[in-house]
CSV table of C-alpha atoms in Angstrom, one decimal:
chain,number,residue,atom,x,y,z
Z,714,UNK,CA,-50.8,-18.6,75.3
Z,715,UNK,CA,-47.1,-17.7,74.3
Z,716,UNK,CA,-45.0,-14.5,75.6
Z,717,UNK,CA,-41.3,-13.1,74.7
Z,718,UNK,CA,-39.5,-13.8,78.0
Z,719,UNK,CA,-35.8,-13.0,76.9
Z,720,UNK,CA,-34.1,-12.0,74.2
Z,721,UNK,CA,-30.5,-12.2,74.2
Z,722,UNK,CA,-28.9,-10.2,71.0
Z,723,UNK,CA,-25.6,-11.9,69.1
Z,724,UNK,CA,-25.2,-15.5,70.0
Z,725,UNK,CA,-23.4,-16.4,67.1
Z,726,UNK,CA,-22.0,-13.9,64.5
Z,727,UNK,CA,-22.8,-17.0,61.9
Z,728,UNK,CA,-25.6,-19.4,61.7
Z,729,UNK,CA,-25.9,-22.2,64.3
Z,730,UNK,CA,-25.8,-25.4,63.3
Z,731,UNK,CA,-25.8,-27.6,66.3
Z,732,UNK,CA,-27.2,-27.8,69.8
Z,733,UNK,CA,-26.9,-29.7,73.1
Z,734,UNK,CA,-28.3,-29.9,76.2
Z,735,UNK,CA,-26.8,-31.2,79.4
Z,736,UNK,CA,-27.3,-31.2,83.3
Z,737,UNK,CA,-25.0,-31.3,86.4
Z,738,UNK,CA,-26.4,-32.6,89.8
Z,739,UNK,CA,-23.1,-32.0,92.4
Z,740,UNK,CA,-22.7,-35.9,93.7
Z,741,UNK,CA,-24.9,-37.6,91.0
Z,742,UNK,CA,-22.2,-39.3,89.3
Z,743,UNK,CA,-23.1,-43.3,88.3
Z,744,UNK,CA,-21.5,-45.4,85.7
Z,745,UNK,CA,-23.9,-48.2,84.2
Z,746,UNK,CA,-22.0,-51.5,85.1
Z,747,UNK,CA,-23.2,-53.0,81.6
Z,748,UNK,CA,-20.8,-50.9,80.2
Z,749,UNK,CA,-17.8,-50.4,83.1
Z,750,UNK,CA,-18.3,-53.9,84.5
Z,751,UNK,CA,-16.1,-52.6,87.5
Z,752,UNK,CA,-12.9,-52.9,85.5
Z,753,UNK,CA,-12.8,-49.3,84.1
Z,754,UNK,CA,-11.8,-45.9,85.2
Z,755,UNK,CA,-14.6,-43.9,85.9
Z,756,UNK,CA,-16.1,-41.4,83.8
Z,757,UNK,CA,-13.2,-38.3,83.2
Z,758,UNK,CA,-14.7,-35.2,85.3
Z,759,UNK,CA,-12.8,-31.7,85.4
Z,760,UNK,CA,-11.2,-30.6,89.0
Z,761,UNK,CA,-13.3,-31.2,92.0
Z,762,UNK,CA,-12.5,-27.3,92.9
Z,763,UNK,CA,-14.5,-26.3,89.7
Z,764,UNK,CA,-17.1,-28.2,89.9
Z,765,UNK,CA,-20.4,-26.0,91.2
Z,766,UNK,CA,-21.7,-26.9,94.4
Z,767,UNK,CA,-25.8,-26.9,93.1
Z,768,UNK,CA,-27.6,-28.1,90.2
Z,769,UNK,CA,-26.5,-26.4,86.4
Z,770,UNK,CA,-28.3,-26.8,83.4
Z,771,UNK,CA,-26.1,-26.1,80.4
Z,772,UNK,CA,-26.9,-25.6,77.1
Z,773,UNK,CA,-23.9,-25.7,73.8
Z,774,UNK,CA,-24.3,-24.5,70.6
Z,775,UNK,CA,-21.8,-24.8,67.8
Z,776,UNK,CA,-21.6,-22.6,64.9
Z,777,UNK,CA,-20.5,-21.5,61.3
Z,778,UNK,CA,-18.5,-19.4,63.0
Z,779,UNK,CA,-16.2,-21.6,64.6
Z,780,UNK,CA,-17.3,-21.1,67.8
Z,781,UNK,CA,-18.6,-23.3,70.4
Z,782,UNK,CA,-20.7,-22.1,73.1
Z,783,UNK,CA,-22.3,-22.9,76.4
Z,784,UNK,CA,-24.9,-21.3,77.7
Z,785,UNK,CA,-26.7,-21.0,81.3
Z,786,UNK,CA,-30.6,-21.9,81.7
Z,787,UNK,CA,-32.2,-21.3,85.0
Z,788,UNK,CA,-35.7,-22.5,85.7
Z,789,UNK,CA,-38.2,-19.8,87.1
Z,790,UNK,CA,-39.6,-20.3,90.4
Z,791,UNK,CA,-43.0,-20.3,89.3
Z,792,UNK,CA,-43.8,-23.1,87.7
Z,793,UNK,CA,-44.1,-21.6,84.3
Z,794,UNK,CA,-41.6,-23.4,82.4
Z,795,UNK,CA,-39.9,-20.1,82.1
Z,796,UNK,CA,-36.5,-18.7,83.0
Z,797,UNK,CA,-33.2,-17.3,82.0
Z,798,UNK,CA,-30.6,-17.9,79.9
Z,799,UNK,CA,-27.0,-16.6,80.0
Z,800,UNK,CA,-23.6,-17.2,77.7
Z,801,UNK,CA,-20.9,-18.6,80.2
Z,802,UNK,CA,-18.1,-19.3,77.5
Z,803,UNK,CA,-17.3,-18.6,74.5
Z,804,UNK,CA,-15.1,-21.4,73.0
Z,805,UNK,CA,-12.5,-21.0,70.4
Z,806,UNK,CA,-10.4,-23.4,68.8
Z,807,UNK,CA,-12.0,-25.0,66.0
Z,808,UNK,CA,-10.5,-23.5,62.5
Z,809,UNK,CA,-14.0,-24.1,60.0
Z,810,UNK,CA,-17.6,-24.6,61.2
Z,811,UNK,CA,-18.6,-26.5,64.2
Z,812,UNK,CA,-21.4,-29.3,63.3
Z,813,UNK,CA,-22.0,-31.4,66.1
Z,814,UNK,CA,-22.3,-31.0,69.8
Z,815,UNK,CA,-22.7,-33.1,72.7
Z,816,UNK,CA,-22.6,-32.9,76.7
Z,817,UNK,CA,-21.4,-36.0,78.7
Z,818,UNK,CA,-23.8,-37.9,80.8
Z,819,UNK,CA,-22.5,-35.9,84.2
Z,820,UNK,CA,-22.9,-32.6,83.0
Z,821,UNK,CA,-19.2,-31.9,83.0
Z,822,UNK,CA,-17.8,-31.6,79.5
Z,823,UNK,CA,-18.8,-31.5,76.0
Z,824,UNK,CA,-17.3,-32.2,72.7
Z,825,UNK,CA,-17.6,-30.3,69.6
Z,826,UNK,CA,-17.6,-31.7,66.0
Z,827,UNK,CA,-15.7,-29.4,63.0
Z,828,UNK,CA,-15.3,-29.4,59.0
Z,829,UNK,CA,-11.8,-29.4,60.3
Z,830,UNK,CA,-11.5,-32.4,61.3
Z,831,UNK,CA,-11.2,-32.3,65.0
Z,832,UNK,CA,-13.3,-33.4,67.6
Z,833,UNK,CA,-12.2,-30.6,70.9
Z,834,UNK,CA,-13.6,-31.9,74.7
Z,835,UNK,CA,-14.0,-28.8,76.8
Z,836,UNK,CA,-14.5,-28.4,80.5
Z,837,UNK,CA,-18.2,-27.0,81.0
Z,838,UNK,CA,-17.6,-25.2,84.3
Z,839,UNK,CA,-14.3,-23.2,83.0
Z,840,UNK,CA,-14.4,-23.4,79.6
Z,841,UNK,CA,-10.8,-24.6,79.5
Z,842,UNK,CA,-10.0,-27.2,76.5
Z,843,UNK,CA,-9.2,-30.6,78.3
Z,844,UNK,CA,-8.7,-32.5,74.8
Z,845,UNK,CA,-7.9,-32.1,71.1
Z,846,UNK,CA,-8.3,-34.9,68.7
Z,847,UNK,CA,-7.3,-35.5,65.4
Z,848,UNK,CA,-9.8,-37.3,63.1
Z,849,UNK,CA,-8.1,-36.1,59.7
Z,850,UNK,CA,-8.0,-36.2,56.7
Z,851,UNK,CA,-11.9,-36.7,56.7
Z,852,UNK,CA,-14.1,-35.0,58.6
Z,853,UNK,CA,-16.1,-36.0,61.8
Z,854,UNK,CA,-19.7,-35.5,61.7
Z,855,UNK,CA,-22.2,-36.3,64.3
Z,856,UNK,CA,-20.4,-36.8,68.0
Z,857,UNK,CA,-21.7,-38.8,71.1
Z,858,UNK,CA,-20.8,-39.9,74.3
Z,859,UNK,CA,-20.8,-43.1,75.1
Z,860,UNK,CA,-23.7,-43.7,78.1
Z,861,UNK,CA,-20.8,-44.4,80.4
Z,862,UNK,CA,-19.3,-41.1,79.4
Z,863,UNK,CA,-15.9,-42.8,79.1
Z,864,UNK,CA,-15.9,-42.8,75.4
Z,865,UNK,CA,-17.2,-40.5,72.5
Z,866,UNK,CA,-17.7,-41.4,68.9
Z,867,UNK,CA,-18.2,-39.5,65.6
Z,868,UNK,CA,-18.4,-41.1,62.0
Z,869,UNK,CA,-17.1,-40.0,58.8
Z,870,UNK,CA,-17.7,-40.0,55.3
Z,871,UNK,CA,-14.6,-42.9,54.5
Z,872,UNK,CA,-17.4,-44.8,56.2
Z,873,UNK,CA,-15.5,-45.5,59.3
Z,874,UNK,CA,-17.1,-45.0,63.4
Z,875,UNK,CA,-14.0,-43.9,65.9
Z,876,UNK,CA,-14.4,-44.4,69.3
Z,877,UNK,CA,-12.3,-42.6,71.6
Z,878,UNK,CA,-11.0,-42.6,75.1
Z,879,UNK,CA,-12.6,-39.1,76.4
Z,880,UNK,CA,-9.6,-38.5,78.9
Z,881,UNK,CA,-6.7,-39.2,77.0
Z,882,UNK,CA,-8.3,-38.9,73.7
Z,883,UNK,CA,-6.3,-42.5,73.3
Z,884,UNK,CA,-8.3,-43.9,69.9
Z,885,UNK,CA,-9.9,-47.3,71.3
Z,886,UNK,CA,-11.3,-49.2,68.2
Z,887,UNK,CA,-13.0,-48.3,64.8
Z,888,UNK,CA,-16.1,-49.7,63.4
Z,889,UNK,CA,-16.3,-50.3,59.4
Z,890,UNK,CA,-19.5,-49.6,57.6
Z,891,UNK,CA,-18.0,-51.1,55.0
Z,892,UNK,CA,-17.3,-47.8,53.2
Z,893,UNK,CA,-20.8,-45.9,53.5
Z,894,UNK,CA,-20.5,-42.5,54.4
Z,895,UNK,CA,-22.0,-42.5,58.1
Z,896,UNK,CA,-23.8,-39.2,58.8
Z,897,UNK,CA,-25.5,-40.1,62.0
Z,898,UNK,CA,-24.9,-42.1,65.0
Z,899,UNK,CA,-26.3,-43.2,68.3
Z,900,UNK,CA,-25.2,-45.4,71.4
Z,901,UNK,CA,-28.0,-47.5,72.7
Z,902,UNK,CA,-28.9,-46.5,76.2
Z,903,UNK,CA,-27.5,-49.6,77.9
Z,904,UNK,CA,-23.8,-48.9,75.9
Z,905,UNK,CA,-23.9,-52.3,74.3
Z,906,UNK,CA,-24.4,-51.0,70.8
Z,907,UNK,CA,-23.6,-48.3,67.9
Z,908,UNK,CA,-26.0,-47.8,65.5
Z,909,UNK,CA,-25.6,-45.4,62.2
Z,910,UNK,CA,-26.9,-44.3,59.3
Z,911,UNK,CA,-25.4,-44.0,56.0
Z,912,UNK,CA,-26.6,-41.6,52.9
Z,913,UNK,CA,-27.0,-44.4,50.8
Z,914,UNK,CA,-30.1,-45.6,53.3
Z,915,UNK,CA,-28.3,-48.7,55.0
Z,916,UNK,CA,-28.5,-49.0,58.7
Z,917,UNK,CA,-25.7,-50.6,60.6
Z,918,UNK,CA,-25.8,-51.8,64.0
Z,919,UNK,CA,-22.1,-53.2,65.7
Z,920,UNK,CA,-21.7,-54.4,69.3
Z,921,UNK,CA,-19.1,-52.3,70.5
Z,922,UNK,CA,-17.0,-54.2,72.8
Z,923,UNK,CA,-16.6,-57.0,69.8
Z,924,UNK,CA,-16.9,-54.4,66.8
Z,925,UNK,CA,-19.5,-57.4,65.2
Z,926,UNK,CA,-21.8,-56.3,62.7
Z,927,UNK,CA,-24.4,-57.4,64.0
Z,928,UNK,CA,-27.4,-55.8,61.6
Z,929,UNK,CA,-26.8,-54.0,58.1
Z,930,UNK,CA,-30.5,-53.2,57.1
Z,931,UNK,CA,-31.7,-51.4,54.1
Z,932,UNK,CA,-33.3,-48.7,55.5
Z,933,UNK,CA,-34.1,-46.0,53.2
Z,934,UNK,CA,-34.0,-44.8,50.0
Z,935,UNK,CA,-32.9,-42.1,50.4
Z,936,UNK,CA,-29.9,-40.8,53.2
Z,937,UNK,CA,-30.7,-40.6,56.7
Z,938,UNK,CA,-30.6,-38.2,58.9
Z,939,UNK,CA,-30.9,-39.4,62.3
Z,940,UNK,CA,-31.4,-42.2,64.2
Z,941,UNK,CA,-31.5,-43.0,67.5
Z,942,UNK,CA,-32.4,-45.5,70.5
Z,943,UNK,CA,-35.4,-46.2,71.9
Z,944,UNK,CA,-34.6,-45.5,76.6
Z,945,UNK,CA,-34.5,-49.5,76.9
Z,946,UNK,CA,-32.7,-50.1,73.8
Z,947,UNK,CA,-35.3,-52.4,72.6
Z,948,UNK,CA,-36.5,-49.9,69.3
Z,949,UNK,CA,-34.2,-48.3,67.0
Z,950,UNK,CA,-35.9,-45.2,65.3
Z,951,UNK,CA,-34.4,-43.6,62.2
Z,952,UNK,CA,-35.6,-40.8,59.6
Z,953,UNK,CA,-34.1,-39.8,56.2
Z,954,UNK,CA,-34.8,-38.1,53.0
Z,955,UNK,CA,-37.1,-40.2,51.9
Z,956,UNK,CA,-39.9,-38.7,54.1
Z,957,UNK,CA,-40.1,-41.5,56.0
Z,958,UNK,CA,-39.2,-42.8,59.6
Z,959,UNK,CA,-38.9,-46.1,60.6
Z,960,UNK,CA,-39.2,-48.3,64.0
Z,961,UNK,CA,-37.5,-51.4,63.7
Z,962,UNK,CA,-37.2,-54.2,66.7
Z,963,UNK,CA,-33.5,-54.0,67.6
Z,964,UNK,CA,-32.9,-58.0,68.9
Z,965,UNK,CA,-34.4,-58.9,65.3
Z,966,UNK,CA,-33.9,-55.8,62.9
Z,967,UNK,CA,-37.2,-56.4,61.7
Z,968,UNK,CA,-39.2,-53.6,60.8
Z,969,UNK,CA,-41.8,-52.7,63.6
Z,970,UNK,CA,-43.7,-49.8,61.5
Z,971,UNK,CA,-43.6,-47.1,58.8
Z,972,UNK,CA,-44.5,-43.3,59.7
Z,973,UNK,CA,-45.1,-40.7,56.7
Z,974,UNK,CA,-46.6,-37.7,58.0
Z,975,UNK,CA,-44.4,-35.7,56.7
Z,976,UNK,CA,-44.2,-33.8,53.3
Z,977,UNK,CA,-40.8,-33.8,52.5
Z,978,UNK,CA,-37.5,-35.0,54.0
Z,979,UNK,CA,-37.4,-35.7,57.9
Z,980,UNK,CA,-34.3,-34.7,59.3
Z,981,UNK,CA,-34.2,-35.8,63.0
Z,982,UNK,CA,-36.1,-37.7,65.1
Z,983,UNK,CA,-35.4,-38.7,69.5
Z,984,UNK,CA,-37.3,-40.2,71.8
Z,985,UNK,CA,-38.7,-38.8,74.9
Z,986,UNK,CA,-36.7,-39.7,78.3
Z,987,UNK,CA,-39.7,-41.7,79.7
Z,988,UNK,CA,-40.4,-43.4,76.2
Z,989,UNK,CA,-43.7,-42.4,76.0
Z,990,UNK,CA,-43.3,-39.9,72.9
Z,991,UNK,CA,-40.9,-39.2,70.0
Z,992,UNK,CA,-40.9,-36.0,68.3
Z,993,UNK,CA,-39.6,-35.0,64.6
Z,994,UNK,CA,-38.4,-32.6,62.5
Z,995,UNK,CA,-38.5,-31.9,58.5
Z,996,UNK,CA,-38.2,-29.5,55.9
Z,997,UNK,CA,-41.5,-29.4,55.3
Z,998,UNK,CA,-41.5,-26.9,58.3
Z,999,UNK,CA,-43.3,-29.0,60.7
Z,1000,UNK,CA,-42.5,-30.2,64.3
Z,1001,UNK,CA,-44.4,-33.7,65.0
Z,1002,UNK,CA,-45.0,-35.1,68.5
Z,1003,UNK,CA,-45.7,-38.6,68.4
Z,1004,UNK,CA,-47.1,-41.5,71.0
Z,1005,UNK,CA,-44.7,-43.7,71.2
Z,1006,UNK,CA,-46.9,-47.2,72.0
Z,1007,UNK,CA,-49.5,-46.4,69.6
Z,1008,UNK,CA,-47.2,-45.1,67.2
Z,1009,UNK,CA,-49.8,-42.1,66.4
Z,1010,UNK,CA,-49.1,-38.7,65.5
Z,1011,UNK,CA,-50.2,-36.6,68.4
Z,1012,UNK,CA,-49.9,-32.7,67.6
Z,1013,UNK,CA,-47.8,-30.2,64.9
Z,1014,UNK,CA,-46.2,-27.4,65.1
Z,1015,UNK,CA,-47.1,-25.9,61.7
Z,1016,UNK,CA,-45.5,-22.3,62.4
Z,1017,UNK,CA,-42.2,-22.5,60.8
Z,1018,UNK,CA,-41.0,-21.1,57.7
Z,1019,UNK,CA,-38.2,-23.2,56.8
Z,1020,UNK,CA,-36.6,-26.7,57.4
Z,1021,UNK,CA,-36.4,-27.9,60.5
Z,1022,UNK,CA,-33.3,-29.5,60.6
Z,1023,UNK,CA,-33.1,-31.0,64.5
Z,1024,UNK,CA,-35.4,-31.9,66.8
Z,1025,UNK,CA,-34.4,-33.7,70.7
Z,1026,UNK,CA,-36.1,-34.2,74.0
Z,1027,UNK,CA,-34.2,-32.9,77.2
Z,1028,UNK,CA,-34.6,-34.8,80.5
Z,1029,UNK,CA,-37.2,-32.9,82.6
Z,1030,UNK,CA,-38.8,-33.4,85.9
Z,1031,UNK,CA,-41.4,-36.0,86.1
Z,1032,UNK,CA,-44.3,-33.4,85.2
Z,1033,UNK,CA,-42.7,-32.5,82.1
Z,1034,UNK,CA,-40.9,-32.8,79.0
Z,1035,UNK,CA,-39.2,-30.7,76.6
Z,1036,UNK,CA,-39.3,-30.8,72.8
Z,1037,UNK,CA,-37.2,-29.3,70.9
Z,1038,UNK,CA,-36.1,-27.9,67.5
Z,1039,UNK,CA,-34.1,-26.5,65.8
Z,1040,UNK,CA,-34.0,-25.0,62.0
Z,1041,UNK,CA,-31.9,-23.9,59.4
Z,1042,UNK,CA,-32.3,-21.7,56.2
Z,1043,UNK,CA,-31.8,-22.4,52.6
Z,1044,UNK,CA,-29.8,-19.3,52.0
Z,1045,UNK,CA,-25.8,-18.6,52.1
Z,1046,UNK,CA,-26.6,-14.9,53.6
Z,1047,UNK,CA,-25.1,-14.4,57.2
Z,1048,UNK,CA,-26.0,-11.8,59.3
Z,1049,UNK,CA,-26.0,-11.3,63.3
Z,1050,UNK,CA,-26.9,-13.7,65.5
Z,1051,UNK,CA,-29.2,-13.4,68.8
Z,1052,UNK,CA,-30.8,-15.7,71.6
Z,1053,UNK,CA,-34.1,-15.7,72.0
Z,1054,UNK,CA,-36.6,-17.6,74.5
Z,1055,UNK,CA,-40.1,-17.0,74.2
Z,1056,UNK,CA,-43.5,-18.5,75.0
Z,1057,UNK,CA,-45.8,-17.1,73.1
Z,1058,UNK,CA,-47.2,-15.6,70.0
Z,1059,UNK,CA,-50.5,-16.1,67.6
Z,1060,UNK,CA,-49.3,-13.6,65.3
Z,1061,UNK,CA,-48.0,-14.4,62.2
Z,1062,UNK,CA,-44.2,-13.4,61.7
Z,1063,UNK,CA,-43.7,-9.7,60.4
Z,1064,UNK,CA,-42.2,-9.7,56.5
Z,1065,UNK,CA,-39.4,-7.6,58.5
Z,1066,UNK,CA,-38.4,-9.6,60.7
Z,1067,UNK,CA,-34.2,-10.2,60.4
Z,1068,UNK,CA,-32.8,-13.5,58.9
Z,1069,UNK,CA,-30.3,-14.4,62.0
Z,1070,UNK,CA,-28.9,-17.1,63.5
Z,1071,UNK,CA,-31.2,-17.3,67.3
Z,1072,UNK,CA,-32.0,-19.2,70.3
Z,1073,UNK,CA,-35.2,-19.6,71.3
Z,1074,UNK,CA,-37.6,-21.1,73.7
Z,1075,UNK,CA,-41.3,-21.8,73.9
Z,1076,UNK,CA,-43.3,-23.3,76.3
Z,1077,UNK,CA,-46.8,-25.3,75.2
Z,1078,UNK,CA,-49.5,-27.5,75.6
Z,1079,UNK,CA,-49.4,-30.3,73.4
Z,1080,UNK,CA,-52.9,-29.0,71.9
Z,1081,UNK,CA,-52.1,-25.2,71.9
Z,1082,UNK,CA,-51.8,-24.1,68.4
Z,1083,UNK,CA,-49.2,-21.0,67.8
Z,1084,UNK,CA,-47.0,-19.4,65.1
Z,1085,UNK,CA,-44.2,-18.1,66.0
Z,1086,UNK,CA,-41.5,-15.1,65.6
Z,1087,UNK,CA,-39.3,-17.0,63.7
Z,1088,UNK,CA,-35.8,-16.4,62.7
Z,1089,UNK,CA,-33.2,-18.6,60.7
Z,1090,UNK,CA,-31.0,-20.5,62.3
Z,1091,UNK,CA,-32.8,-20.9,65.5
Z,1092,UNK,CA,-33.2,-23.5,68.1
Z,1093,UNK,CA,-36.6,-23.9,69.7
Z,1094,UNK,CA,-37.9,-25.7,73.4
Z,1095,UNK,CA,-41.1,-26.7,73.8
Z,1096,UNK,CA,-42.4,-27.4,77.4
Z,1097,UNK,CA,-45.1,-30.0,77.2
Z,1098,UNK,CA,-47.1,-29.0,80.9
């Protein structure tokens, strides 16, 4: 059973193209020592004066209208998967369309992505800009952090991966794909390793401290669109226009298994923090939630009317896990954008309903079926209880 619980009107004046989710505990603040070994500065944080004295869960969006930003989600008291979202910031500095987003592993800053070739790092409690850096004259893509949170990444279409320092924004070292237009990347959990994905279908996989090539696989047929590590690092998961994903074991690059439940092209894929489940996205419309071990679809989210264009799994407490989506339209039209969070509705969406860029959240059962109000441009959460 699914009920509107907020609605929050004009979250972007454009479409939104990117989302990220991020959490700060106060005094939860580890570095792997794979990746630090002991020898590096820790990860950057803002001012210990701004930092909130109890737990924050933040969430940033990026959109077509050059805007980045963070949002507020407090969980309800009553168990419902429920709660409230607020806009703390609204962050301006980005001259063309933001397309990536990303929050660092402490909950602390996130970095935006733009067609104008900068990659901004902004302080999450203040929304102050701590860094601006200059990827021109291509573009930067997809951005990460580095699992460390000492680093972040983005790929471009010359083909090349940049890996910067994240206080400093010194440039570190730069990865060649040998010229393939890189429109996804993904650290492995442990740090070790970059993967990416190019439109031509070729995988790539470097170890970052060398910068060896360590894999180039042909993938796809078609480009892909996401790709991402499995929690231990041993699976590397990809999806692409092809309508395909594909597991592959990362020590060998050998193909593990082929998954084609969807109708069309699959644009993002992530694994579940306890690796138990992945979930996908395509523009056929559909969500997927799939067992990881068996490597078995489990449920669909059929209610969409357009392409789904992202899909990610939020750390949760132990009883739960977030899925989530989000979805674009085919049409140049703009109009105003809202927030929504919802968990409900079996009603199919009314033929007036606005075309707007919106938030929104949903809480489920993995075997509840629902349709849902649904806007363009929206990002969705799904609570599996």
């Amino acid at each position: 059973m699914f009920s509107l619980v907020h609605k929050q009107e004009n979250a972007h004046t454009e479409g939104i193209w990117a989302c990220a989710w991020g959490k700060f505990i106060p005094g939860a603040h580890n570095n792997p020592p794979s990746e630090t070994n002991g020898t590096e500065d820790p990860e950057p944080t803002p001012p210990t004066e701004n930092l909130p004295d109890s737990e924050v869960q933040y969430l940033v969006t990026g959109g077509l209208d050059d805007t980045v930003r963070v949002w507020k989600w407090v969980d309800s008291d009553d168990g419902s998967g429920g709660g409230q979202l607020s806009k703390l910031h609204t962050l301006e500095g980005h001259s063309l369309g933001v397309i990536s987003t990303a929050v660092n592993p402490a909950g602390t800053i996130a970095a935006s992505s733009s067609l104008d070739s900068t990659i901004k790092l902004w302080n999450l409690h203040t929304g102050e800009q701590m860094e601006s850096l200059d990827c021109s004259p291509v573009e930067s893509w997809s951005v990460v952090f580095s699992p460390c949170g000492q680093h972040v990444a983005t790929g471009n279409h010359a083909g090349k991966i940049n890996i910067y320092q994240a206080k400093g924004g010194e440039h570190v070292s730069t990865l060649d794909t040998r010229g393939r237009f890189t429109y996804t990347i993904a650290y492995s959990q442990d740090g070790k390793y970059i993967a990416s994905g190019a439109i031509d279908g070729f995988i790539n996989v470097f170890e970052v401290e060398s910068g060896k090539l360590l894999h180039t696989i042909e993938g796809h047929a078609m480009t892909i669109r996401s790709i991402t590590f499995s929690p231990d690092s041993q699976l590397l998961l990809t999806a692409a226009d092809d309508g395909h994903m594909k597991l592959y074991d990362f020590a060998s690059g050998k193909l593990a298994k082929t998954l084609s439940h969807h109708a069309s092209w699959v644009l993002s894929v992530d694994f579940s923090p306890d690796q138990m489940r992945f979930v996908s996205s395509s523009s056929d419309s559909s969500v997927k939630v799939w067992d990881a071990r068996q490597r078995e679809l489990l449920h669909t989210f059929t209610s969409h009317t357009d392409q789904v264009s992202g899909s990610y799994c939020t750390p949760s407490p132990p009883t739960q896990t977030r899925f989530g989506a989000r979805a674009t339209i085919k049409t140049a039209a703009r109009s105003p954008a809202s927030v929504m969070i919802r968990t409900s509705s079996s009603t199919t969406p009314p033929s007036d309903v606005p075309l707007f860029p919106a938030i929104e959240l949903f809480n489920t059962t993995l075997t509840s079926t629902f349709r849902l109000f649904y806007p363009s441009f929206t990002l969705d959460i799904f609570t599996k209880l």
